[in-house]
Amino acid sequence: MRDVDLEGGRALVRVDFNVPLAESNGGRRVADDTRIRAALPTIELLRERGAAVVLVSHLGRPKDREPELSMGPVAERLGELIDVPVRLAPAVVGEEVEALAADLGAREVLLLENSRYEPGETKNDPELAAALARLADVYVDDAFGAAHRAHATTDGVARLLPGHAGLLLEREVRELTAVRDRPQRPLCVVFGGAKVSDKIGVIDRFLETADEILIGGAMCFSFFRARDIATGDSLVEEEGVALAERALERADRSACELRLPVDLVLGREFDAGTEVRELDGVEVPDGWMGLDIGPRTAAAYARSIAASGTVFWNGPMGAFELEPFAAGTRAVADALAEAPGFTVVGGGDSAAALAAFGLADRVNWLSTGGGASLELMEGKELPGVEVLADA
Ligand code: ADP
Ligand code: MG
């Protein structure tokens, strides 16, 4: 988008304003504005160039235009951040919206309603795409978090208008591609979170290219089950066991070392007030569940991170939302913050953990995309990016 002449023109900008909302005295407000802030450079550059800006994003998964998922609170927060009033359109497309867009002056900002209020959005409906295209002269995609979806606002409309990459989308692709294709070695990849099946594609890919893969989170129990190690009452994704078994076999044949926890923190149940104990080992007794990696594992993982040229982290090491089980995730986050290598984090919960520890600005790149960052790492083409490359 850097080289586009926009003076007097109108840009339709697909942003990722899929932000968490919170209830506050009867109304709703934006609970975390990270994603809105991440889009500001693109919005400001367009305004500096004299363009009128029409923004569009999805928010949650509305089924029937629920008012709770209106973009109203987002318009309000964005207005505070850019210090000009942001008009909220009454709908995504239609005559009234077209009139509002046509009336926009240079540097003015209009935010369309939740794109998923239109059923045609996720179906990539050509009529919706055409209606969106009538709102502007150029299309700018800055929604990296939605780039793995071929929807009307990420794909269809991009085929009808001259399409450009926004500054955030461009940077996301650059930083993540660098880790994938040109890592400083050793390359250490840290995976945690709930399910192996969510991440098996990218684990498989890194088994071929990384030097070390460190596993934590509930997903380690699928690996332990695959090795016939007792998991007690831990959360085990059953479909993940066969996938883990295959990954362990691949790891045996690969130069990449796949490491599992050597100790755990256990609780009786998934609750901050539950009885807690450390287990020096990984055979979880019945009546207990593994809810975090133990201190020996955390220290070993931290040493690997410190010794790596590049680190990619996706997925918390334990149930970090519960204070007694946050130490493993905190240790990994601290290690990334201190690491001399190039550090990149992807994944909604990992990003939330990093922010909760006050370390969000201590890594080299914190991706705004969960699924999109994993698909890129896996080597899949992202429709939202490919459509711009084709333009
Ligand atoms: P991300 O969003 O970073 O990709 P995931 O969504 O895959 O991460 O996983 C995050 C969730 O995994 C968190 O809600 C966390 O509580 C849960 N989790 C991590 N470790 C465990 C565990 N040992 N037992 C139960 N839940 C866990
Ligand atoms: Mg998550």
Short mmCIF file of C-alpha atoms and ligand atoms in Angstrom, two decimals:
data_model
loop_
_atom_site.label_atom_id
_atom_site.label_comp_id
_atom_site.label_asym_id
_atom_site.label_seq_id
_atom_site.Cartn_x
_atom_site.Cartn_y
_atom_site.Cartn_z
CA MET A 1 0.00 0.00 0.00
CA ARG A 2 3.02 2.28 0.39
CA ASP A 3 3.07 3.30 -3.27
CA VAL A 4 -0.63 3.78 -3.92
CA ASP A 5 -1.96 7.24 -4.79
CA LEU A 6 -5.02 7.72 -2.61
CA GLU A 7 -5.58 11.48 -2.55
CA GLY A 8 -9.31 12.00 -2.76
CA GLY A 9 -9.96 8.27 -3.01
CA ARG A 10 -11.75 5.81 -0.77
CA ALA A 11 -10.11 2.71 0.67
CA LEU A 12 -11.99 -0.30 1.99
CA VAL A 13 -9.74 -1.74 4.70
CA ARG A 14 -10.27 -5.27 6.05
CA VAL A 15 -9.02 -5.14 9.63
CA ASP A 16 -9.05 -7.74 12.39
CA PHE A 17 -11.12 -6.08 15.10
CA ASN A 18 -12.28 -9.41 16.49
CA VAL A 19 -11.58 -8.22 20.03
CA PRO A 20 -12.80 -9.43 23.42
CA LEU A 21 -15.69 -7.35 24.81
CA ALA A 22 -16.68 -6.90 28.44
CA GLU A 23 -19.91 -5.85 30.13
CA SER A 24 -19.71 -2.41 31.78
CA ASN A 25 -22.66 -0.70 33.47
CA GLY A 26 -25.28 -2.00 31.09
CA GLY A 27 -23.22 -1.41 27.93
CA ARG A 28 -20.30 -3.20 26.35
CA ARG A 29 -16.76 -2.05 25.95
CA VAL A 30 -13.56 -3.35 24.36
CA ALA A 31 -11.71 -5.42 26.99
CA ASP A 32 -8.42 -5.66 25.07
CA ASP A 33 -7.62 -3.22 22.26
CA THR A 34 -4.34 -4.83 21.11
CA ARG A 35 -5.74 -5.73 17.70
CA ILE A 36 -7.19 -2.25 17.18
CA ARG A 37 -3.83 -0.66 18.03
CA ALA A 38 -2.08 -3.04 15.65
CA ALA A 39 -4.13 -1.64 12.73
CA LEU A 40 -3.47 2.03 13.54
CA PRO A 41 -0.33 2.48 11.38
CA THR A 42 -2.27 1.44 8.27
CA ILE A 43 -5.28 3.61 9.11
CA GLU A 44 -3.06 6.60 9.88
CA LEU A 45 -0.99 6.18 6.72
CA LEU A 46 -4.15 6.11 4.59
CA ARG A 47 -5.45 9.23 6.30
CA GLU A 48 -2.12 11.03 5.89
CA ARG A 49 -2.35 10.25 2.20
CA GLY A 50 -5.73 11.96 2.07
CA ALA A 51 -7.90 8.90 1.68
CA ALA A 52 -11.33 8.34 3.15
CA VAL A 53 -11.26 5.12 5.12
CA VAL A 54 -14.00 2.47 5.25
CA LEU A 55 -13.16 -0.26 7.77
CA VAL A 56 -14.65 -3.73 7.92
CA SER A 57 -14.10 -6.66 10.32
CA HIS A 58 -15.89 -9.62 11.79
CA LEU A 59 -16.54 -9.88 15.53
CA GLY A 60 -17.24 -13.25 17.13
CA ARG A 61 -19.62 -15.70 15.51
CA PRO A 62 -23.04 -14.04 15.25
CA LYS A 63 -25.88 -16.30 14.18
CA ASP A 64 -28.61 -13.74 13.77
CA ARG A 65 -27.28 -10.18 13.99
CA GLU A 66 -27.13 -10.27 17.79
CA PRO A 67 -26.78 -6.67 19.02
CA GLU A 68 -24.19 -7.95 21.58
CA LEU A 69 -21.83 -8.47 18.64
CA SER A 70 -22.28 -5.00 17.14
CA MET A 71 -19.11 -3.08 16.26
CA GLY A 72 -20.40 -0.12 18.34
CA PRO A 73 -17.88 -0.49 21.21
CA VAL A 74 -15.08 -0.93 18.65
CA ALA A 75 -16.03 2.30 16.84
CA GLU A 76 -15.95 4.09 20.17
CA ARG A 77 -12.52 2.74 21.18
CA LEU A 78 -11.04 3.38 17.74
CA GLY A 79 -12.31 6.98 17.86
CA GLU A 80 -10.47 7.49 21.16
CA LEU A 81 -7.26 6.04 19.72
CA ILE A 82 -7.16 8.06 16.50
CA ASP A 83 -8.74 11.14 18.00
CA VAL A 84 -11.37 11.63 15.31
CA PRO A 85 -14.96 10.46 15.53
CA VAL A 86 -15.53 7.11 13.86
CA ARG A 87 -18.95 6.67 12.31
CA LEU A 88 -20.59 3.29 12.71
CA ALA A 89 -22.56 2.17 9.66
CA PRO A 90 -25.97 0.66 10.41
CA ALA A 91 -25.17 -2.44 8.35
CA VAL A 92 -22.39 -4.07 6.34
CA VAL A 93 -23.67 -3.14 2.88
CA GLY A 94 -26.76 -1.59 1.28
CA GLU A 95 -27.96 1.74 -0.03
CA GLU A 96 -27.70 3.57 3.27
CA VAL A 97 -24.13 2.35 3.77
CA GLU A 98 -23.22 3.31 0.19
CA ALA A 99 -24.54 6.83 0.80
CA LEU A 100 -22.52 7.12 4.02
CA ALA A 101 -19.37 5.95 2.24
CA ALA A 102 -19.95 8.34 -0.67
CA ASP A 103 -20.36 11.27 1.73
CA LEU A 104 -17.06 10.61 3.51
CA GLY A 105 -14.57 13.44 3.23
CA ALA A 106 -10.80 13.02 2.99
CA ARG A 107 -9.35 11.49 6.19
CA GLU A 108 -12.78 10.59 7.59
CA VAL A 109 -13.40 7.10 8.96
CA LEU A 110 -16.45 4.86 8.68
CA LEU A 111 -16.65 1.45 10.36
CA LEU A 112 -19.05 -1.06 8.83
CA GLU A 113 -21.14 -3.35 11.02
CA ASN A 114 -19.91 -6.86 11.90
CA SER A 115 -19.21 -8.51 8.55
CA ARG A 116 -20.62 -11.81 9.86
CA TYR A 117 -24.03 -10.18 10.25
CA GLU A 118 -24.12 -11.04 6.53
CA PRO A 119 -24.45 -14.81 5.95
CA GLY A 120 -22.63 -14.29 2.64
CA GLU A 121 -19.41 -13.34 4.45
CA THR A 122 -18.23 -16.84 5.39
CA LYS A 123 -19.71 -18.25 2.14
CA ASN A 124 -17.60 -15.81 0.11
CA ASP A 125 -20.81 -14.80 -1.66
CA PRO A 126 -20.09 -12.88 -4.90
CA GLU A 127 -23.09 -10.57 -4.41
CA LEU A 128 -21.84 -9.49 -1.00
CA ALA A 129 -18.36 -9.00 -2.46
CA ALA A 130 -19.83 -6.80 -5.23
CA ALA A 131 -21.79 -4.74 -2.69
CA LEU A 132 -18.60 -4.23 -0.65
CA ALA A 133 -16.65 -3.26 -3.76
CA ARG A 134 -19.17 -0.45 -4.44
CA LEU A 135 -18.03 1.22 -1.20
CA ALA A 136 -14.49 2.09 -2.30
CA ASP A 137 -11.89 2.51 -5.06
CA VAL A 138 -9.16 0.35 -3.56
CA TYR A 139 -8.99 -2.55 -1.13
CA VAL A 140 -6.38 -2.87 1.62
CA ASP A 141 -6.09 -6.06 3.65
CA ASP A 142 -4.62 -5.60 7.13
CA ALA A 143 -6.42 -8.54 8.77
CA PHE A 144 -3.67 -11.11 9.19
CA GLY A 145 -5.75 -12.94 11.82
CA ALA A 146 -8.37 -13.68 9.13
CA ALA A 147 -5.96 -14.34 6.25
CA HIS A 148 -6.44 -18.12 6.44
CA ARG A 149 -10.13 -17.70 5.51
CA ALA A 150 -11.42 -17.13 1.98
CA HIS A 151 -14.42 -14.99 2.93
CA ALA A 152 -16.18 -12.15 1.09
CA THR A 153 -14.18 -9.49 2.98
CA THR A 154 -10.82 -11.28 2.62
CA ASP A 155 -11.10 -12.87 -0.83
CA GLY A 156 -14.22 -11.99 -2.88
CA VAL A 157 -13.91 -8.22 -2.65
CA ALA A 158 -10.14 -8.38 -3.21
CA ARG A 159 -10.86 -9.80 -6.67
CA LEU A 160 -13.04 -6.82 -7.61
CA LEU A 161 -10.90 -3.87 -6.49
CA PRO A 162 -7.18 -3.09 -6.82
CA GLY A 163 -5.84 -4.93 -3.75
CA HIS A 164 -2.95 -4.02 -1.45
CA ALA A 165 -1.35 -5.41 1.70
CA GLY A 166 -1.65 -3.25 4.81
CA LEU A 167 1.40 -2.56 6.97
CA LEU A 168 0.45 -5.10 9.67
CA LEU A 169 -0.30 -7.89 7.22
CA GLU A 170 2.95 -7.21 5.41
CA ARG A 171 4.97 -7.29 8.64
CA GLU A 172 3.27 -10.46 9.93
CA VAL A 173 4.08 -12.30 6.72
CA ARG A 174 7.65 -11.02 6.74
CA GLU A 175 8.45 -11.93 10.37
CA LEU A 176 6.76 -15.33 10.34
CA THR A 177 8.19 -16.29 6.95
CA ALA A 178 11.67 -15.41 8.21
CA VAL A 179 11.27 -17.87 11.10
CA ARG A 180 9.92 -20.52 8.76
CA ASP A 181 12.39 -20.16 5.90
CA ARG A 182 15.52 -18.42 7.17
CA PRO A 183 15.89 -19.10 10.92
CA GLN A 184 19.11 -18.37 12.77
CA ARG A 185 20.08 -21.72 14.23
CA PRO A 186 19.51 -23.44 16.49
CA LEU A 187 15.76 -23.15 15.84
CA CYS A 188 13.75 -24.03 18.94
CA VAL A 189 9.95 -24.38 18.73
CA VAL A 190 7.82 -24.50 21.87
CA PHE A 191 4.32 -26.00 21.67
CA GLY A 192 1.70 -26.11 24.38
CA GLY A 193 -2.02 -25.61 24.73
CA ALA A 194 -4.91 -27.94 24.72
CA LYS A 195 -4.89 -30.15 21.65
CA VAL A 196 -2.33 -31.96 19.51
CA SER A 197 -4.76 -32.08 16.59
CA ASP A 198 -4.82 -28.24 16.36
CA LYS A 199 -1.07 -28.18 15.88
CA ILE A 200 0.00 -31.50 14.38
CA GLY A 201 0.51 -30.05 10.88
CA VAL A 202 2.97 -27.49 12.12
CA ILE A 203 4.64 -29.95 14.52
CA ASP A 204 5.21 -32.29 11.56
CA ARG A 205 6.70 -29.50 9.51
CA PHE A 206 9.06 -28.40 12.29
CA LEU A 207 10.15 -32.02 12.86
CA GLU A 208 11.79 -31.63 9.46
CA THR A 209 13.24 -28.16 9.89
CA ALA A 210 13.73 -27.29 13.59
CA ASP A 211 16.60 -28.33 15.85
CA GLU A 212 14.44 -28.79 18.92
CA ILE A 213 10.72 -29.04 19.73
CA LEU A 214 9.68 -28.55 23.36
CA ILE A 215 6.24 -29.86 24.31
CA GLY A 216 4.14 -28.67 27.25
CA GLY A 217 0.48 -27.97 28.00
CA ALA A 218 -2.27 -30.56 27.99
CA MET A 219 -1.04 -31.83 24.64
CA CYS A 220 1.90 -33.59 26.35
CA PHE A 221 -0.57 -36.13 27.76
CA SER A 222 -1.42 -37.39 24.28
CA PHE A 223 2.32 -38.03 23.86
CA PHE A 224 2.55 -39.76 27.26
CA ARG A 225 -0.48 -41.91 26.45
CA ALA A 226 1.18 -42.87 23.16
CA ARG A 227 4.13 -44.10 25.24
CA ASP A 228 1.86 -45.98 27.68
CA ILE A 229 2.65 -43.61 30.54
CA ALA A 230 -0.19 -43.16 33.06
CA THR A 231 -1.98 -39.81 32.71
CA GLY A 232 -4.35 -40.05 35.72
CA ASP A 233 -7.25 -37.62 35.34
CA SER A 234 -5.31 -35.27 33.03
CA LEU A 235 -7.01 -33.79 29.99
CA VAL A 236 -6.11 -36.15 27.14
CA GLU A 237 -7.26 -35.54 23.60
CA GLU A 238 -8.00 -39.10 22.47
CA GLU A 239 -7.70 -38.34 18.73
CA GLY A 240 -4.37 -36.78 19.55
CA VAL A 241 -2.82 -40.04 20.79
CA ALA A 242 -2.37 -41.59 17.34
CA LEU A 243 -1.07 -38.27 16.00
CA ALA A 244 1.39 -38.04 18.87
CA GLU A 245 2.52 -41.61 18.26
CA ARG A 246 3.23 -40.80 14.62
CA ALA A 247 5.09 -37.61 15.59
CA LEU A 248 7.26 -39.62 18.03
CA GLU A 249 8.11 -42.09 15.25
CA ARG A 250 9.00 -39.25 12.88
CA ALA A 251 11.12 -37.65 15.60
CA ASP A 252 13.11 -40.89 15.95
CA ARG A 253 14.07 -40.65 12.29
CA SER A 254 14.64 -36.88 12.32
CA ALA A 255 17.58 -34.71 13.32
CA CYS A 256 15.13 -32.64 15.36
CA GLU A 257 14.91 -33.45 19.04
CA LEU A 258 11.34 -33.72 20.39
CA ARG A 259 11.33 -33.15 24.15
CA LEU A 260 8.59 -33.89 26.66
CA PRO A 261 8.23 -32.76 30.29
CA VAL A 262 10.20 -34.64 32.96
CA ASP A 263 8.15 -33.34 35.89
CA LEU A 264 4.69 -31.88 36.42
CA VAL A 265 2.51 -29.82 38.73
CA LEU A 266 -0.68 -31.69 39.61
CA GLY A 267 -4.09 -30.61 40.87
CA ARG A 268 -7.18 -32.48 41.94
CA GLU A 269 -9.33 -30.52 39.53
CA PHE A 270 -9.27 -27.59 37.09
CA ASP A 271 -9.70 -24.92 39.74
CA ALA A 272 -7.46 -22.26 41.33
CA GLY A 273 -8.44 -23.40 44.84
CA THR A 274 -7.73 -27.10 44.28
CA GLU A 275 -5.16 -29.18 46.19
CA VAL A 276 -1.76 -28.84 44.44
CA ARG A 277 1.38 -31.01 44.42
CA GLU A 278 4.57 -31.34 42.44
CA LEU A 279 5.42 -34.64 40.78
CA ASP A 280 9.09 -35.40 40.13
CA GLY A 281 8.32 -37.60 37.13
CA VAL A 282 5.43 -37.88 34.71
CA GLU A 283 3.38 -40.94 35.82
CA VAL A 284 0.21 -39.17 36.97
CA PRO A 285 -1.66 -41.08 39.72
CA ASP A 286 -5.44 -41.53 39.52
CA GLY A 287 -7.33 -38.75 41.23
CA TRP A 288 -4.85 -36.12 39.96
CA MET A 289 -4.48 -34.14 36.76
CA GLY A 290 -1.35 -32.61 35.27
CA LEU A 291 -1.97 -28.86 35.01
CA ASP A 292 1.51 -27.44 34.44
CA ILE A 293 5.05 -28.50 33.58
CA GLY A 294 7.24 -28.87 36.67
CA PRO A 295 10.22 -26.71 37.74
CA ARG A 296 12.91 -29.04 36.31
CA THR A 297 11.18 -29.05 32.92
CA ALA A 298 10.68 -25.27 33.02
CA ALA A 299 14.37 -24.72 33.80
CA ALA A 300 15.49 -27.08 31.03
CA TYR A 301 13.17 -25.43 28.49
CA ALA A 302 14.41 -21.99 29.58
CA ARG A 303 18.03 -23.11 28.99
CA SER A 304 17.17 -24.32 25.47
CA ILE A 305 15.42 -21.05 24.67
CA ALA A 306 18.41 -19.06 25.94
CA ALA A 307 20.77 -21.08 23.73
CA SER A 308 18.72 -20.73 20.51
CA GLY A 309 19.16 -18.42 17.55
CA THR A 310 15.42 -18.41 16.86
CA VAL A 311 12.47 -19.32 19.08
CA PHE A 312 8.84 -19.75 18.01
CA TRP A 313 6.32 -20.24 20.82
CA ASN A 314 2.71 -21.32 20.44
CA GLY A 315 0.50 -22.48 23.30
CA PRO A 316 0.77 -22.11 27.10
CA MET A 317 2.70 -24.72 29.14
CA GLY A 318 -0.16 -25.20 31.57
CA ALA A 319 -3.48 -23.89 32.80
CA PHE A 320 -1.90 -20.44 33.21
CA GLU A 321 -5.28 -18.78 33.91
CA LEU A 322 -5.16 -20.51 37.31
CA GLU A 323 -2.42 -18.96 39.48
CA PRO A 324 -1.11 -22.27 40.97
CA PHE A 325 -0.48 -23.55 37.43
CA ALA A 326 1.00 -20.46 35.77
CA ALA A 327 4.68 -20.93 36.70
CA GLY A 328 5.66 -23.06 33.68
CA THR A 329 4.15 -20.63 31.19
CA ARG A 330 5.69 -17.71 33.08
CA ALA A 331 9.13 -19.39 32.97
CA VAL A 332 8.90 -19.86 29.21
CA ALA A 333 7.66 -16.28 28.74
CA ASP A 334 10.52 -14.94 30.91
CA ALA A 335 13.03 -17.02 28.95
CA LEU A 336 11.74 -15.59 25.66
CA ALA A 337 11.89 -12.05 27.06
CA GLU A 338 15.54 -12.56 28.04
CA ALA A 339 16.58 -14.63 25.03
CA PRO A 340 19.38 -13.26 22.84
CA GLY A 341 17.89 -14.97 19.75
CA PHE A 342 15.00 -13.87 17.51
CA THR A 343 11.72 -14.56 19.34
CA VAL A 344 8.26 -14.89 17.81
CA VAL A 345 4.98 -15.77 19.53
CA GLY A 346 1.72 -16.86 17.87
CA GLY A 347 -1.59 -18.02 19.35
CA GLY A 348 -4.34 -16.18 21.20
CA ASP A 349 -3.75 -17.70 24.63
CA SER A 350 0.03 -17.47 24.43
CA ALA A 351 -0.29 -13.80 23.48
CA ALA A 352 -2.73 -13.26 26.36
CA ALA A 353 -0.30 -14.96 28.77
CA LEU A 354 2.58 -12.81 27.56
CA ALA A 355 0.47 -9.67 27.97
CA ALA A 356 -0.68 -10.77 31.46
CA PHE A 357 3.00 -11.12 32.49
CA GLY A 358 3.76 -7.63 31.10
CA LEU A 359 6.17 -9.07 28.52
CA ALA A 360 4.33 -8.38 25.26
CA ASP A 361 6.92 -5.85 24.07
CA ARG A 362 9.89 -8.02 25.08
CA VAL A 363 9.68 -10.44 22.14
CA ASN A 364 10.72 -9.62 18.58
CA TRP A 365 7.29 -10.30 17.11
CA LEU A 366 3.94 -11.04 18.73
CA SER A 367 1.61 -12.24 16.01
CA THR A 368 -2.02 -11.10 15.95
CA GLY A 369 -2.94 -14.34 14.18
CA GLY A 370 -3.54 -17.68 15.91
CA GLY A 371 -4.74 -20.07 13.21
CA ALA A 372 -3.27 -17.91 10.45
CA SER A 373 0.21 -17.92 12.00
CA LEU A 374 0.13 -21.72 12.35
CA GLU A 375 -1.04 -22.24 8.76
CA LEU A 376 1.70 -19.97 7.47
CA MET A 377 4.31 -21.81 9.56
CA GLU A 378 3.00 -25.10 8.25
CA GLY A 379 3.67 -23.89 4.71
CA LYS A 380 0.02 -23.58 3.68
CA GLU A 381 -1.01 -20.77 1.38
CA LEU A 382 -3.13 -18.12 3.09
CA PRO A 383 -6.05 -17.16 0.80
CA GLY A 384 -6.10 -13.57 2.07
CA VAL A 385 -2.43 -13.17 1.14
CA GLU A 386 -2.49 -15.15 -2.11
CA VAL A 387 -5.34 -13.07 -3.52
CA LEU A 388 -3.20 -9.93 -3.11
CA ALA A 389 -0.19 -11.60 -4.70
CA ASP A 390 -2.40 -12.50 -7.68
CA ALA A 391 -3.65 -8.93 -8.07
P1 ADP B 1 -3.12 -20.79 21.91
O1 ADP B 1 -4.38 -19.97 21.89
O2 ADP B 1 -1.95 -20.01 22.44
O3 ADP B 1 -2.84 -21.44 20.59
P2 ADP B 1 -4.50 -23.12 22.97
O4 ADP B 1 -5.80 -22.48 22.67
O5 ADP B 1 -4.07 -24.27 22.17
O6 ADP B 1 -3.34 -21.99 22.97
O7 ADP B 1 -4.50 -23.64 24.48
C1 ADP B 1 -4.73 -22.79 25.59
C2 ADP B 1 -5.51 -23.51 26.66
O8 ADP B 1 -4.87 -24.73 27.04
C3 ADP B 1 -5.60 -22.68 27.92
O9 ADP B 1 -6.96 -22.39 28.15
C4 ADP B 1 -5.04 -23.57 29.01
O10 ADP B 1 -5.80 -23.52 30.21
C5 ADP B 1 -5.14 -24.94 28.41
N1 ADP B 1 -4.16 -25.86 29.01
C6 ADP B 1 -2.83 -25.81 28.92
N2 ADP B 1 -2.27 -26.79 29.63
C7 ADP B 1 -3.28 -27.49 30.20
C8 ADP B 1 -3.35 -28.65 31.04
N3 ADP B 1 -2.23 -29.26 31.43
N4 ADP B 1 -4.58 -29.11 31.38
C9 ADP B 1 -5.69 -28.47 30.98
N5 ADP B 1 -5.69 -27.38 30.19
C10 ADP B 1 -4.50 -26.89 29.81
MG MG B 2 -6.45 -20.57 22.12
#
